[in-house]
CSV table of C-alpha atoms in Angstrom, one decimal:
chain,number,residue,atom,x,y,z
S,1,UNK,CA,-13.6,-3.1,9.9
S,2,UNK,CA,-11.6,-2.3,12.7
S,3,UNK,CA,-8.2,-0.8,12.2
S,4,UNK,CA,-6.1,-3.8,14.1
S,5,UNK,CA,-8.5,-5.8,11.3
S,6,UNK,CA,-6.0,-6.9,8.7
S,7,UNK,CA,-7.4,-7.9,5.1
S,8,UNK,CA,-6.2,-11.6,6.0
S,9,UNK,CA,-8.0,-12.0,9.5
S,10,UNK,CA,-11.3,-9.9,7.7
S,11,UNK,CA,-11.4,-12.6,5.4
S,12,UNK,CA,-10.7,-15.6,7.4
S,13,UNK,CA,-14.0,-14.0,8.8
S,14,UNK,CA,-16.1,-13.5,5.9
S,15,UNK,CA,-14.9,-16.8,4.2
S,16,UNK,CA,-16.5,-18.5,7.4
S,17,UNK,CA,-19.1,-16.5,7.7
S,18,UNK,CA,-20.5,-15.2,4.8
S,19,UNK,CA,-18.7,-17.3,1.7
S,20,UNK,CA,-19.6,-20.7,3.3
S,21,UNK,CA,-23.3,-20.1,3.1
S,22,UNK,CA,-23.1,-18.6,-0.4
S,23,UNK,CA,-21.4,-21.7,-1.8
S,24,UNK,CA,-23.3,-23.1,-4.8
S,25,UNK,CA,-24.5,-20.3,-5.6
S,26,UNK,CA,-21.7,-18.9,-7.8
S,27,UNK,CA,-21.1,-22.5,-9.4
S,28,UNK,CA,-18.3,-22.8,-12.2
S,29,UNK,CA,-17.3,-20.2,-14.8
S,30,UNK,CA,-19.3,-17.9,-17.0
S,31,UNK,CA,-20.2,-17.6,-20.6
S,32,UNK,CA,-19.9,-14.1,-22.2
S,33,UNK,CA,-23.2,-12.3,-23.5
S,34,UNK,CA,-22.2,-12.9,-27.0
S,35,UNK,CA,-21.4,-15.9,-29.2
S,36,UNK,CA,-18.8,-16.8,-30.5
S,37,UNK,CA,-15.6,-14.6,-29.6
S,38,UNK,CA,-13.5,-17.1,-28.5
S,39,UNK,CA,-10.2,-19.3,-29.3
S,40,UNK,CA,-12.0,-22.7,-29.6
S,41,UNK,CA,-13.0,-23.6,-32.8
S,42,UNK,CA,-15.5,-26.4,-33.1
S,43,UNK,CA,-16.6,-26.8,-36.7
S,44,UNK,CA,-17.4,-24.9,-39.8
S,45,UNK,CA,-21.1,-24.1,-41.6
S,46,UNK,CA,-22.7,-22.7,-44.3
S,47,UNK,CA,-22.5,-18.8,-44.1
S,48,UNK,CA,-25.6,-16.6,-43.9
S,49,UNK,CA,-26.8,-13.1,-44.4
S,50,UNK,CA,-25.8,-11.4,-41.2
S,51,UNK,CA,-23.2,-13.2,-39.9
S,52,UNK,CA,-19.5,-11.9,-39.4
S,53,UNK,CA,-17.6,-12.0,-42.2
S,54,UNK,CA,-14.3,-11.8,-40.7
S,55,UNK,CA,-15.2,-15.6,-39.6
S,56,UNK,CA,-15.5,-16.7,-43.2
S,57,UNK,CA,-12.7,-19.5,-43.9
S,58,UNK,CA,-11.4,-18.7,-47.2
S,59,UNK,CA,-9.6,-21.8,-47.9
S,60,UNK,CA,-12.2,-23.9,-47.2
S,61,UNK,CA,-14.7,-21.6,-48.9
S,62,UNK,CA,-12.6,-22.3,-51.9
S,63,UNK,CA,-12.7,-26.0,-52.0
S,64,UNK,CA,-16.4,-26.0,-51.4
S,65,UNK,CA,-17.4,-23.4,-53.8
S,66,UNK,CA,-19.7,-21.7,-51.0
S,67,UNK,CA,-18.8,-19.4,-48.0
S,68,UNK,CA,-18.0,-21.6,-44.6
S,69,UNK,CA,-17.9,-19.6,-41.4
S,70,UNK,CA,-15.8,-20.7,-38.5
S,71,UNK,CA,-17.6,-21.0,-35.5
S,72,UNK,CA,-15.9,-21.2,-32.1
S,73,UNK,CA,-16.9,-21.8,-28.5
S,74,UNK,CA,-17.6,-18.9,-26.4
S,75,UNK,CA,-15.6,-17.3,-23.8
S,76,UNK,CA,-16.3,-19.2,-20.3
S,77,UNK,CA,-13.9,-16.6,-18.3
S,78,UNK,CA,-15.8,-13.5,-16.7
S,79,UNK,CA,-13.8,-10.3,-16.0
S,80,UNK,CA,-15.7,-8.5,-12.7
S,81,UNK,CA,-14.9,-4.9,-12.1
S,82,UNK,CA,-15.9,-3.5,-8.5
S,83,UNK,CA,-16.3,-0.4,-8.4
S,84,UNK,CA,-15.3,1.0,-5.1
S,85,UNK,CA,-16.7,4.5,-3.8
S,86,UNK,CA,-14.4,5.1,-0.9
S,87,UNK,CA,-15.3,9.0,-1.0
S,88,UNK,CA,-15.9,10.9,2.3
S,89,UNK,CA,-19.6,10.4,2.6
S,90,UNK,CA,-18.8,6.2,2.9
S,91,UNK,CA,-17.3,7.6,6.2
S,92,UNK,CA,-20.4,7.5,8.4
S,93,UNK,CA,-22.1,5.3,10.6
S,94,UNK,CA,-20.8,3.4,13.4
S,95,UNK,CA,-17.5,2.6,14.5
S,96,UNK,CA,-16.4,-1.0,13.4
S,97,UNK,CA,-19.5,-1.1,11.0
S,98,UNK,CA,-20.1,2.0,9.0
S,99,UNK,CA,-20.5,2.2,5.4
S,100,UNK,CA,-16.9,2.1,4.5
S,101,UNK,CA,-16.8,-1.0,6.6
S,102,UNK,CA,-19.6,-2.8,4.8
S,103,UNK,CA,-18.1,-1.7,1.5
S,104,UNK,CA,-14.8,-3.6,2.6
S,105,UNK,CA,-16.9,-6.7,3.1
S,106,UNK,CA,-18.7,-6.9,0.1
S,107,UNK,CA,-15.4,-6.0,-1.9
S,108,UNK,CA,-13.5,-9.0,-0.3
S,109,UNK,CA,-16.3,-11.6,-0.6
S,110,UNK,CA,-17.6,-10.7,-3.9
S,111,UNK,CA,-13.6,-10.4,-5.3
S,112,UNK,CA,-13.5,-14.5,-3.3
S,113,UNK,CA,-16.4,-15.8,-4.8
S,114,UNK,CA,-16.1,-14.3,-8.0
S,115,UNK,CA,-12.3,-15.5,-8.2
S,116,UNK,CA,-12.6,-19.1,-7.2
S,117,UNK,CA,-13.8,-20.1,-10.3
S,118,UNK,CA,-11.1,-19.0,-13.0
S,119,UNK,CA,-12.7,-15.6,-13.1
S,120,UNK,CA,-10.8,-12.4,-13.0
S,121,UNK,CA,-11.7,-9.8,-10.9
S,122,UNK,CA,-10.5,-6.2,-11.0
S,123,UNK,CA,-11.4,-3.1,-8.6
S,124,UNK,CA,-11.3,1.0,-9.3
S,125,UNK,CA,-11.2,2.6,-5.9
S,126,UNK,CA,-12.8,5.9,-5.9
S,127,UNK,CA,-11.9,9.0,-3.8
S,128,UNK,CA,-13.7,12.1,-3.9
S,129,UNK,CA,-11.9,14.4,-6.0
S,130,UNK,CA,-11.7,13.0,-9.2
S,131,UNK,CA,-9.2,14.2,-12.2
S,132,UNK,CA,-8.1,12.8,-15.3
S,133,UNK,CA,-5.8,10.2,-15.0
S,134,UNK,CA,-4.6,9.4,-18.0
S,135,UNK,CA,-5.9,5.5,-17.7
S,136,UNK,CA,-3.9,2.1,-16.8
S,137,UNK,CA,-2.7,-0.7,-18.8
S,138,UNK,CA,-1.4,-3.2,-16.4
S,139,UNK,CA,0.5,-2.8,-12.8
S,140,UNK,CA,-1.0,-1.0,-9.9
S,141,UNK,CA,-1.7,2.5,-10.2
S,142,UNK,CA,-2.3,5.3,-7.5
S,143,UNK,CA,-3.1,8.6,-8.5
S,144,UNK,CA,-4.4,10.2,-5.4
S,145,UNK,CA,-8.5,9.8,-7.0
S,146,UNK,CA,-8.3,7.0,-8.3
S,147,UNK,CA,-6.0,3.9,-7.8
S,148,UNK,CA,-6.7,0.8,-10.0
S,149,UNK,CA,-6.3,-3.0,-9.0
S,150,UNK,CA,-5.8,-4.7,-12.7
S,151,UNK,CA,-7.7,-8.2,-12.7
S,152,UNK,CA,-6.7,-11.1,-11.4
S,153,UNK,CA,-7.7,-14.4,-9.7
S,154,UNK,CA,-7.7,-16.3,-6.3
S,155,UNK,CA,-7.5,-15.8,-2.9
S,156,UNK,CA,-3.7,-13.8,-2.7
S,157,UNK,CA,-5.3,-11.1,-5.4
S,158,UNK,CA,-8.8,-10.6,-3.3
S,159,UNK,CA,-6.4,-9.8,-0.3
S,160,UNK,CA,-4.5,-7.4,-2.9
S,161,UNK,CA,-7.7,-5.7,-2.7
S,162,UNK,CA,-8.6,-5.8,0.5
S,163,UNK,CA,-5.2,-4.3,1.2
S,164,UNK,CA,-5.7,-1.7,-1.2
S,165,UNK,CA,-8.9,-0.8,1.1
S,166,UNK,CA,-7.1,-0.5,3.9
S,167,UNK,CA,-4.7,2.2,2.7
S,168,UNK,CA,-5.8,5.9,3.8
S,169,UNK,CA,-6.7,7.6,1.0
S,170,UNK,CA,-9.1,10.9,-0.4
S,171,UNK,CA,-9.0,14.0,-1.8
S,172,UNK,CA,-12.0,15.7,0.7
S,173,UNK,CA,-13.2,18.9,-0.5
S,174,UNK,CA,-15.7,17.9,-2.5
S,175,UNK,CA,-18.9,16.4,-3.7
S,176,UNK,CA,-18.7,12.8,-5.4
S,177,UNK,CA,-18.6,12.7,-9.3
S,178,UNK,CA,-20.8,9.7,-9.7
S,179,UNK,CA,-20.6,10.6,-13.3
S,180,UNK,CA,-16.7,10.7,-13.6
S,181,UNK,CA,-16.3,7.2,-11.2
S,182,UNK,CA,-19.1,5.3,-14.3
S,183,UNK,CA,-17.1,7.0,-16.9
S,184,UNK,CA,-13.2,5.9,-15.3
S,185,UNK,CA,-14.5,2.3,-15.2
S,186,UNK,CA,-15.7,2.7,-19.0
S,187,UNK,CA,-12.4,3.5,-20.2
S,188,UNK,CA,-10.7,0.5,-18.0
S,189,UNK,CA,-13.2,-2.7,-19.0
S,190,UNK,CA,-12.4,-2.5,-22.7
S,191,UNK,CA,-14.2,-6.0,-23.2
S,192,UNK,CA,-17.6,-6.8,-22.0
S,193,UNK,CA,-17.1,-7.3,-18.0
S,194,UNK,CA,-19.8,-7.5,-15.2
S,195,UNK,CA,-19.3,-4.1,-13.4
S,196,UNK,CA,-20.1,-4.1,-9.5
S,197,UNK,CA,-20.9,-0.6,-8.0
S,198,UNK,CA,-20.8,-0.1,-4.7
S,199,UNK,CA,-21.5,3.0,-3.1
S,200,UNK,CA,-24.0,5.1,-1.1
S,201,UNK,CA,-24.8,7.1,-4.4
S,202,UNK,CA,-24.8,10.4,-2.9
S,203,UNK,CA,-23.1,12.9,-4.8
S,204,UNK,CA,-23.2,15.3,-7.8
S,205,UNK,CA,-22.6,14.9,-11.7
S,206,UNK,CA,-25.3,13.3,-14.3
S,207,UNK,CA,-24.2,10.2,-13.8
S,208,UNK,CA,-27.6,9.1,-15.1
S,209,UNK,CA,-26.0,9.8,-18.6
S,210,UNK,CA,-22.5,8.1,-17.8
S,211,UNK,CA,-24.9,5.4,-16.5
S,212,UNK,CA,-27.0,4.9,-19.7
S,213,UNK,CA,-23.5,4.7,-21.9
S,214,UNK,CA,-22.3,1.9,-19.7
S,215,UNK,CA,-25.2,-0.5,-19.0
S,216,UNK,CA,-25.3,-1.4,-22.7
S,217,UNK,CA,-21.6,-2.4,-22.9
S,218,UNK,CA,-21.8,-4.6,-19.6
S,219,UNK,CA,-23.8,-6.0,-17.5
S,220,UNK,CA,-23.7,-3.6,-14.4
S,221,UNK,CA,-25.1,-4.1,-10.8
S,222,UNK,CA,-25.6,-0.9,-8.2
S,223,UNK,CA,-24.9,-1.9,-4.6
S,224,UNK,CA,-26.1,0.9,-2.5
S,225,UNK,CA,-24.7,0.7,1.2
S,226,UNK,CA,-26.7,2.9,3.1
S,227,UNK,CA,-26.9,3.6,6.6
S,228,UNK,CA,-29.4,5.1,9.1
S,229,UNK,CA,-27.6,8.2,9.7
S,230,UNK,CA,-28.0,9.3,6.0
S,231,UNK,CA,-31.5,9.5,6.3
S,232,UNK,CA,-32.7,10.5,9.6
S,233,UNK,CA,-32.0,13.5,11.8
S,234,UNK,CA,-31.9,12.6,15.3
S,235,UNK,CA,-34.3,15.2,17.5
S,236,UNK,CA,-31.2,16.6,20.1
S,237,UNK,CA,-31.9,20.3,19.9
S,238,UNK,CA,-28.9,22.2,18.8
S,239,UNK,CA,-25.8,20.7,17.1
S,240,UNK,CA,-23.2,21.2,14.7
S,241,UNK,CA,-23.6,19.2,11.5
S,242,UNK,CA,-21.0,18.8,8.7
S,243,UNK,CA,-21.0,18.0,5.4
S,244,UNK,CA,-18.8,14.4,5.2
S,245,UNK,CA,-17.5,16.0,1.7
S,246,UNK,CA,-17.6,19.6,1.3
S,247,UNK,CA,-16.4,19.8,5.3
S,248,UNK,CA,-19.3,22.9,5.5
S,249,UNK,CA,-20.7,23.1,9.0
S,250,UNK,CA,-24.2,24.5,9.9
S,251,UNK,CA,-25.8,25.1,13.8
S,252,UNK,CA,-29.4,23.6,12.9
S,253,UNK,CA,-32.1,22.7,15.4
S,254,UNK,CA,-32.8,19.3,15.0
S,255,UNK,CA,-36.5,19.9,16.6
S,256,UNK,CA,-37.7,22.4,14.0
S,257,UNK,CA,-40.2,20.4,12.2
S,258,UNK,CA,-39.7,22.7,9.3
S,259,UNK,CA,-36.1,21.5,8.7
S,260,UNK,CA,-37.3,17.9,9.6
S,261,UNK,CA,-40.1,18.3,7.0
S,262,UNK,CA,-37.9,19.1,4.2
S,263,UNK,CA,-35.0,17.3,5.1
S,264,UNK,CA,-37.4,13.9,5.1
S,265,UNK,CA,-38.3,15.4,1.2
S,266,UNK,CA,-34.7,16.2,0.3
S,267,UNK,CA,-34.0,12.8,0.9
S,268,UNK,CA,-37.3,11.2,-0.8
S,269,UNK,CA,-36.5,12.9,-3.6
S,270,UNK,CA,-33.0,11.9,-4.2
S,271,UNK,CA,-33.9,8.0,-3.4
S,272,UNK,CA,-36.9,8.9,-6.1
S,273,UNK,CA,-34.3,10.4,-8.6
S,274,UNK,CA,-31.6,7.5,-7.7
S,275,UNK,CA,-34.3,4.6,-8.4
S,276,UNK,CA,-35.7,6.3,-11.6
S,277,UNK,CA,-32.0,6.3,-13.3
S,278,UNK,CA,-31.1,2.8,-12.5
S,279,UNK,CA,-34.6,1.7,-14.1
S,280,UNK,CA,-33.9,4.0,-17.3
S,281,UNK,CA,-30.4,2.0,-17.9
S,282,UNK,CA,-31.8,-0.9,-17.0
S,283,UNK,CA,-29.5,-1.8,-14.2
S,284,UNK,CA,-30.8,-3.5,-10.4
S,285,UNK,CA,-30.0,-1.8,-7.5
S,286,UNK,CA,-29.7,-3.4,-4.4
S,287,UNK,CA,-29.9,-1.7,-0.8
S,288,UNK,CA,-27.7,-3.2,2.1
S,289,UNK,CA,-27.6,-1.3,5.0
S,290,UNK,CA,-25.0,-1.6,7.8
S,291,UNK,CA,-27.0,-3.2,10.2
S,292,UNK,CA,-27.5,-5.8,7.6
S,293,UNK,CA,-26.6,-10.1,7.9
S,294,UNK,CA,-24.2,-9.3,5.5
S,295,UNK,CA,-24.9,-13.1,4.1
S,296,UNK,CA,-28.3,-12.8,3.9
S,297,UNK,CA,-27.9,-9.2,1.4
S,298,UNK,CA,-25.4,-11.1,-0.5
S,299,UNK,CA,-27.4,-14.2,-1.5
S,300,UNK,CA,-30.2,-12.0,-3.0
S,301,UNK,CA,-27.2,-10.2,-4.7
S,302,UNK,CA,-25.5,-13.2,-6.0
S,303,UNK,CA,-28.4,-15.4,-7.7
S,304,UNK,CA,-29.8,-12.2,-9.8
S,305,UNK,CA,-26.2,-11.1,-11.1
S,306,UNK,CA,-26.2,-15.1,-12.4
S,307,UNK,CA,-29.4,-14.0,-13.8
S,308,UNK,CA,-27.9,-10.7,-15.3
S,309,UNK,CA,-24.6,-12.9,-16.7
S,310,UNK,CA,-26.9,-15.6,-18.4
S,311,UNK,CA,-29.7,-13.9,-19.6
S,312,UNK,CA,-28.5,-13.1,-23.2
S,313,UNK,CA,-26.7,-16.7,-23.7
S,314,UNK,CA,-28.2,-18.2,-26.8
């Protein structure tokens, strides 16, 4: 996204762009993963071993001489949480379409799409440097790390968010806590909620841990944006390279086949490591690069978090 870019014209964009050909595909509202937590009741029957016994109506338990057991329709409202990596290393790749850019994207349409349909959608923006924070009960919060969108629907709160993105923000110094950005958006989604991550996943922490507390509490889904530049080392001779977080500078030379050879491992080895976690917690991972049809990355996206929000309904 450009800088003259404002949320509104960035999504006047995407909406024709990128939300028309998704439409369908997020169709009506969404039934929690577990039965029978909401405020509709719709009839009484015969309690059994197992069931909740805070649901038992007492009065008409009395009259019938047998435990009855409210039962109530489920919740059809879906809280989405995105979580937003907006740490130094989302910095590179091309002017007008790095990964911070394609982050912006996926954070407006997904926060559109999501909304539309009585949904509430909510977004923890991550900058590198994470503290505690003390967390957030309603109203915006900014607290230099972190800064917290509280949920909310329609087209006015995905622009909140997008505005929110377009503030200048981090704390550079150092490596990204994967761990502490999973374990801030534990503390926020205090009910089940479908948590959206999306970052490059390159940083420090054992977030595979934080990871493993969080997927069985929600339904998660890993976004990777990931661009060329992360992986590959052009062959220019001499140059300067910095770290995008820790701001360290080395004089390498980008012929040595040496450095290419374990540079290429280095990186096999974290994409190895990164895969292997997300299949322990049992949460999909999908890669979009920044030379992706942004559209065509999202549709894959979209149908198999339907799958992930239905596939426990009884």
């Amino acid at each position: 996204m450009l800088m003259r870019t404002t949320p509104e014209r960035l999504l006047v964009r995407l909406e024709w762009r990128v939300i028309r050909r998704l439409d369908g595909l997020l169709a009506g509202s969404y039934r929690t993963a577990h039965r029978g937590t909401g405020t509709d009741l719709v009839g009484l029957r015969e309690y059994t071993e197992g069931d909740d016994a805070r649901h038992i109506d007492w009065n008409v338990t009395a009259r019938l001489n047998e435990p009855q057991l409210r039962v109530f329709t489920e919740d059809r409202e879906l809280t989405v949480w995105l979580v937003l990596d907006r740490s130094a290393s989302m910095t590179v790749g091309a002017p007008g379409r790095g990964k911070q850019d394609v982050l912006t994207e996926l954070a407006l349409v997904l926060a559109r799409l999501f909304s539309r349909g009585g949904n509430r959608v909510g977004a923890l923006l991550y900058d590198t440097g994470l503290h505690d924070t003390g967390l957030y009960d309603t109203g915006l919060h900014d607290t230099g790390a972190v800064r917290i969108v509280p949920p909310g629907t329609g087209r006015r709160h995905a622009l909140r968010i997008g505005a929110e993105l377009a503030r200048t923000g981090g704390q550079h110094g150092t490596t990204t806590d994967l761990a502490a950005m999973l374990d801030a958006v534990a503390k926020l989604a205090r009910r089940r909620a479908l948590i959206v991550v999306i970052s490059d996943f390159i940083g420090d922490g054992d977030w595979g841990r934080s990871l493993l507390r969080l997927a069985p509490r929600h339904e998660v889904v890993a976004l990777r944006v990931i661009d060329r530049a992360d992986d590959e080392l052009p062959d220019v001779g001499l140059v300067v390279v910095e770290d995008a977080e820790t701001g360290e500078q080395l004089v390498i030379d980008s012929g040595d086949p040496l450095l290419r050879a374990r540079l290429r491992a280095g990186v096999e080895e974290r994409d190895a490591r990164l895969v292997a976690g997300m299949r322990r917690a049992g949460v999909p991972m999908h890669r979009i690069g920044t030379d992706a049809d942004l559209a065509t990355a999202l549709i894959e996206v979209v149908v198999s978090t339907q799958l992930i929000t239905g596939r426990r309904r009884a």
